[in-house]
PDB file of C-alpha atoms and ligand atoms in Angstrom:
ATOM      1  CA  UNK F   1     135.818 124.428  79.196  1.00  0.00           C
ATOM      2  CA  UNK F   2     132.151 123.433  79.107  1.00  0.00           C
ATOM      3  CA  UNK F   3     130.128 124.093  82.247  1.00  0.00           C
ATOM      4  CA  UNK F   4     127.082 122.154  83.347  1.00  0.00           C
ATOM      5  CA  UNK F   5     123.840 124.015  83.928  1.00  0.00           C
ATOM      6  CA  UNK F   6     124.302 123.594  87.676  1.00  0.00           C
ATOM      7  CA  UNK F   7     127.789 125.102  87.495  1.00  0.00           C
ATOM      8  CA  UNK F   8     126.599 128.061  85.417  1.00  0.00           C
ATOM      9  CA  UNK F   9     123.805 128.727  87.916  1.00  0.00           C
ATOM     10  CA  UNK F  10     126.294 128.607  90.802  1.00  0.00           C
ATOM     11  CA  UNK F  11     128.542 131.150  89.051  1.00  0.00           C
ATOM     12  CA  UNK F  12     125.588 133.403  88.324  1.00  0.00           C
ATOM     13  CA  UNK F  13     124.576 133.388  91.993  1.00  0.00           C
ATOM     14  CA  UNK F  14     128.121 134.258  93.076  1.00  0.00           C
ATOM     15  CA  UNK F  15     128.262 137.035  90.501  1.00  0.00           C
ATOM     16  CA  UNK F  16     125.001 138.544  91.782  1.00  0.00           C
ATOM     17  CA  UNK F  17     126.537 138.474  95.243  1.00  0.00           C
ATOM     18  CA  UNK F  18     129.674 140.264  93.990  1.00  0.00           C
ATOM     19  CA  UNK F  19     127.589 143.035  92.431  1.00  0.00           C
ATOM     20  CA  UNK F  20     125.907 143.578  95.796  1.00  0.00           C
ATOM     21  CA  UNK F  21     129.341 143.638  97.511  1.00  0.00           C
ATOM     22  CA  UNK F  22     130.629 146.178  95.018  1.00  0.00           C
ATOM     23  CA  UNK F  23     127.594 148.439  95.538  1.00  0.00           C
ATOM     24  CA  UNK F  24     127.853 147.970  99.298  1.00  0.00           C
ATOM     25  CA  UNK F  25     131.494 149.108  99.431  1.00  0.00           C
ATOM     26  CA  UNK F  26     130.963 152.042  97.097  1.00  0.00           C
ATOM     27  CA  UNK F  27     128.124 153.175  99.343  1.00  0.00           C
ATOM     28  CA  UNK F  28     130.292 152.665 102.447  1.00  0.00           C
ATOM     29  CA  UNK F  29     133.156 154.623 100.863  1.00  0.00           C
ATOM     30  CA  UNK F  30     130.788 157.526 100.190  1.00  0.00           C
ATOM     31  CA  UNK F  31     129.265 157.351 103.661  1.00  0.00           C
ATOM     32  CA  UNK F  32     132.299 156.756 105.949  1.00  0.00           C
ATOM     33  CA  UNK F  33     133.393 159.756 108.024  1.00  0.00           C
ATOM     34  CA  UNK F  34     137.112 158.903 108.242  1.00  0.00           C
ATOM     35  CA  UNK F  35     139.157 159.327 105.075  1.00  0.00           C
ATOM     36  CA  UNK F  36     141.323 156.283 105.873  1.00  0.00           C
ATOM     37  CA  UNK F  37     138.239 154.103 106.071  1.00  0.00           C
ATOM     38  CA  UNK F  38     136.856 155.629 102.855  1.00  0.00           C
ATOM     39  CA  UNK F  39     140.095 154.643 101.128  1.00  0.00           C
ATOM     40  CA  UNK F  40     139.930 151.093 102.476  1.00  0.00           C
ATOM     41  CA  UNK F  41     136.336 150.643 101.322  1.00  0.00           C
ATOM     42  CA  UNK F  42     137.166 152.067  97.860  1.00  0.00           C
ATOM     43  CA  UNK F  43     140.015 149.613  97.391  1.00  0.00           C
ATOM     44  CA  UNK F  44     137.862 146.675  98.474  1.00  0.00           C
ATOM     45  CA  UNK F  45     135.092 147.809  96.083  1.00  0.00           C
ATOM     46  CA  UNK F  46     137.612 147.483  93.234  1.00  0.00           C
ATOM     47  CA  UNK F  47     138.557 143.965  94.345  1.00  0.00           C
ATOM     48  CA  UNK F  48     134.858 143.048  94.287  1.00  0.00           C
ATOM     49  CA  UNK F  49     134.641 144.442  90.763  1.00  0.00           C
ATOM     50  CA  UNK F  50     137.551 142.145  89.773  1.00  0.00           C
ATOM     51  CA  UNK F  51     135.708 139.196  91.309  1.00  0.00           C
ATOM     52  CA  UNK F  52     132.602 140.077  89.304  1.00  0.00           C
ATOM     53  CA  UNK F  53     134.622 140.261  86.088  1.00  0.00           C
ATOM     54  CA  UNK F  54     136.505 137.005  86.744  1.00  0.00           C
ATOM     55  CA  UNK F  55     133.240 135.132  87.399  1.00  0.00           C
ATOM     56  CA  UNK F  56     131.933 136.487  84.091  1.00  0.00           C
ATOM     57  CA  UNK F  57     134.995 135.046  82.322  1.00  0.00           C
ATOM     58  CA  UNK F  58     134.447 131.661  83.976  1.00  0.00           C
ATOM     59  CA  UNK F  59     130.860 131.717  82.744  1.00  0.00           C
ATOM     60  CA  UNK F  60     132.217 132.207  79.217  1.00  0.00           C
ATOM     61  CA  UNK F  61     134.314 129.070  79.665  1.00  0.00           C
ATOM     62  CA  UNK F  62     137.661 130.811  80.209  1.00  0.00           C
ATOM     63  CA  UNK F  63     140.037 130.257  83.102  1.00  0.00           C
ATOM     64  CA  UNK F  64     141.137 133.818  83.900  1.00  0.00           C
ATOM     65  CA  UNK F  65     143.980 134.877  86.164  1.00  0.00           C
ATOM     66  CA  UNK F  66     142.668 136.482  89.317  1.00  0.00           C
ATOM     67  CA  UNK F  67     144.442 139.813  89.939  1.00  0.00           C
ATOM     68  CA  UNK F  68     146.164 140.256  93.275  1.00  0.00           C
ATOM     69  CA  UNK F  69     144.114 141.988  95.939  1.00  0.00           C
ATOM     70  CA  UNK F  70     144.815 145.742  95.994  1.00  0.00           C
ATOM     71  CA  UNK F  71     145.807 145.669  99.635  1.00  0.00           C
ATOM     72  CA  UNK F  72     147.829 143.014 101.407  1.00  0.00           C
ATOM     73  CA  UNK F  73     146.049 142.188 104.656  1.00  0.00           C
ATOM     74  CA  UNK F  74     149.209 141.060 106.446  1.00  0.00           C
ATOM     75  CA  UNK F  75     150.962 144.377 105.802  1.00  0.00           C
ATOM     76  CA  UNK F  76     147.870 146.527 106.299  1.00  0.00           C
ATOM     77  CA  UNK F  77     148.412 148.661 109.396  1.00  0.00           C
ATOM     78  CA  UNK F  78     145.742 151.361 109.537  1.00  0.00           C
ATOM     79  CA  UNK F  79     146.415 154.597 111.415  1.00  0.00           C
ATOM     80  CA  UNK F  80     144.140 155.336 114.380  1.00  0.00           C
ATOM     81  CA  UNK F  81     141.520 157.882 113.326  1.00  0.00           C
ATOM     82  CA  UNK F  82     139.424 157.873 116.497  1.00  0.00           C
ATOM     83  CA  UNK F  83     140.190 158.320 120.185  1.00  0.00           C
ATOM     84  CA  UNK F  84     138.231 159.452 123.258  1.00  0.00           C
ATOM     85  CA  UNK F  85     138.285 163.085 122.102  1.00  0.00           C
ATOM     86  CA  UNK F  86     136.807 162.284 118.663  1.00  0.00           C
ATOM     87  CA  UNK F  87     133.230 162.841 117.612  1.00  0.00           C
ATOM     88  CA  UNK F  88     131.605 159.703 119.038  1.00  0.00           C
ATOM     89  CA  UNK F  89     128.698 159.900 116.589  1.00  0.00           C
ATOM     90  CA  UNK F  90     131.120 159.678 113.663  1.00  0.00           C
ATOM     91  CA  UNK F  91     132.983 156.833 115.308  1.00  0.00           C
ATOM     92  CA  UNK F  92     129.768 154.905 115.882  1.00  0.00           C
ATOM     93  CA  UNK F  93     128.683 155.531 112.301  1.00  0.00           C
ATOM     94  CA  UNK F  94     131.951 154.130 110.934  1.00  0.00           C
ATOM     95  CA  UNK F  95     131.852 151.220 113.357  1.00  0.00           C
ATOM     96  CA  UNK F  96     128.434 150.171 112.017  1.00  0.00           C
ATOM     97  CA  UNK F  97     129.759 150.255 108.439  1.00  0.00           C
ATOM     98  CA  UNK F  98     132.700 148.076 109.499  1.00  0.00           C
ATOM     99  CA  UNK F  99     130.602 145.529 111.399  1.00  0.00           C
ATOM    100  CA  UNK F 100     128.098 145.274 108.550  1.00  0.00           C
ATOM    101  CA  UNK F 101     130.911 144.720 106.070  1.00  0.00           C
ATOM    102  CA  UNK F 102     132.557 141.983 108.137  1.00  0.00           C
ATOM    103  CA  UNK F 103     129.165 140.239 108.402  1.00  0.00           C
ATOM    104  CA  UNK F 104     128.804 140.384 104.601  1.00  0.00           C
ATOM    105  CA  UNK F 105     132.301 139.029 104.030  1.00  0.00           C
ATOM    106  CA  UNK F 106     131.603 136.095 106.354  1.00  0.00           C
ATOM    107  CA  UNK F 107     128.490 135.264 104.367  1.00  0.00           C
ATOM    108  CA  UNK F 108     130.161 135.598 100.961  1.00  0.00           C
ATOM    109  CA  UNK F 109     133.166 133.589 102.096  1.00  0.00           C
ATOM    110  CA  UNK F 110     130.912 130.706 103.129  1.00  0.00           C
ATOM    111  CA  UNK F 111     129.064 130.913  99.793  1.00  0.00           C
ATOM    112  CA  UNK F 112     132.405 130.428  97.997  1.00  0.00           C
ATOM    113  CA  UNK F 113     133.253 127.591 100.317  1.00  0.00           C
ATOM    114  CA  UNK F 114     129.999 125.832  99.385  1.00  0.00           C
ATOM    115  CA  UNK F 115     130.372 126.815  95.729  1.00  0.00           C
ATOM    116  CA  UNK F 116     133.786 125.199  95.313  1.00  0.00           C
ATOM    117  CA  UNK F 117     132.299 121.752  95.960  1.00  0.00           C
ATOM    118  CA  UNK F 118     129.940 122.076  93.002  1.00  0.00           C
ATOM    119  CA  UNK F 119     132.607 122.237  90.272  1.00  0.00           C
ATOM    120  CA  UNK F 120     134.203 119.460  88.265  1.00  0.00           C
ATOM    121  CA  UNK F 121     137.148 121.542  87.036  1.00  0.00           C
ATOM    122  CA  UNK F 122     140.043 121.924  89.441  1.00  0.00           C
ATOM    123  CA  UNK F 123     141.032 125.144  87.620  1.00  0.00           C
ATOM    124  CA  UNK F 124     137.657 126.676  88.454  1.00  0.00           C
ATOM    125  CA  UNK F 125     137.975 125.456  92.038  1.00  0.00           C
ATOM    126  CA  UNK F 126     141.352 127.172  92.327  1.00  0.00           C
ATOM    127  CA  UNK F 127     139.987 130.504  91.091  1.00  0.00           C
ATOM    128  CA  UNK F 128     137.033 130.333  93.506  1.00  0.00           C
ATOM    129  CA  UNK F 129     139.367 129.372  96.321  1.00  0.00           C
ATOM    130  CA  UNK F 130     141.548 132.409  95.664  1.00  0.00           C
ATOM    131  CA  UNK F 131     138.529 134.696  95.616  1.00  0.00           C
ATOM    132  CA  UNK F 132     137.422 133.220  98.934  1.00  0.00           C
ATOM    133  CA  UNK F 133     140.848 133.961 100.419  1.00  0.00           C
ATOM    134  CA  UNK F 134     140.552 137.577  99.265  1.00  0.00           C
ATOM    135  CA  UNK F 135     137.118 137.859 100.926  1.00  0.00           C
ATOM    136  CA  UNK F 136     138.650 136.655 104.188  1.00  0.00           C
ATOM    137  CA  UNK F 137     141.426 139.215 103.793  1.00  0.00           C
ATOM    138  CA  UNK F 138     138.863 141.979 103.297  1.00  0.00           C
ATOM    139  CA  UNK F 139     137.270 141.041 106.608  1.00  0.00           C
ATOM    140  CA  UNK F 140     140.696 140.868 108.261  1.00  0.00           C
ATOM    141  CA  UNK F 141     141.628 144.400 107.179  1.00  0.00           C
ATOM    142  CA  UNK F 142     138.331 145.815 108.415  1.00  0.00           C
ATOM    143  CA  UNK F 143     138.838 143.930 111.661  1.00  0.00           C
ATOM    144  CA  UNK F 144     142.288 145.544 112.017  1.00  0.00           C
ATOM    145  CA  UNK F 145     140.782 148.966 111.391  1.00  0.00           C
ATOM    146  CA  UNK F 146     138.196 148.353 114.129  1.00  0.00           C
ATOM    147  CA  UNK F 147     140.821 147.187 116.587  1.00  0.00           C
ATOM    148  CA  UNK F 148     143.083 150.116 115.889  1.00  0.00           C
ATOM    149  CA  UNK F 149     140.191 152.478 116.531  1.00  0.00           C
ATOM    150  CA  UNK F 150     138.845 150.926 119.724  1.00  0.00           C
ATOM    151  CA  UNK F 151     135.767 149.536 117.973  1.00  0.00           C
ATOM    152  CA  UNK F 152     135.727 146.250 119.799  1.00  0.00           C
ATOM    153  CA  UNK F 153     132.023 145.389 119.976  1.00  0.00           C
ATOM    154  CA  UNK F 154     131.029 142.126 118.209  1.00  0.00           C
ATOM    155  CA  UNK F 155     132.320 140.768 114.861  1.00  0.00           C
TER     156      UNK F 155
HETATM  157 FE1  FE2 A 201     134.232 139.491  96.243  1.00  0.00          FE
HETATM  158 FE1  FE2 A 202     135.059 140.989  99.816  1.00  0.00          FE
END
């Protein structure tokens, strides 16, 4: 598959974004207070690494298979880590990480949505569409974690 210059630039921009996502989640995994949330962030970081790799393959003209997301958002049921007796500073800290991450996923998801329209190949569009779905699932799992832990403010 031969990409146009515009298509290559679009892939490069998405890949830069994925690198930032990967770094963001690795940092969040290191910083989160609750082990369950650390685990969630670590798994998402690996998905972002897959996205980065798949975009690299597309840039080389290949149509790679996108691996399944490491966690299935519909069967993700996080345990409650925080209640009224918990350290509220820790809870607030983790809530900020969650809200920040959901905001990032929203942004990245809309970048994929815009990106899809720039490609001539329906195979490329399908790969980008699947990545976008995984980004939405990342946000959904973090949303579930927030709900389960009484972190209801915004996002
Ligand atoms: Fe991603
Ligand atoms: Fe994501």
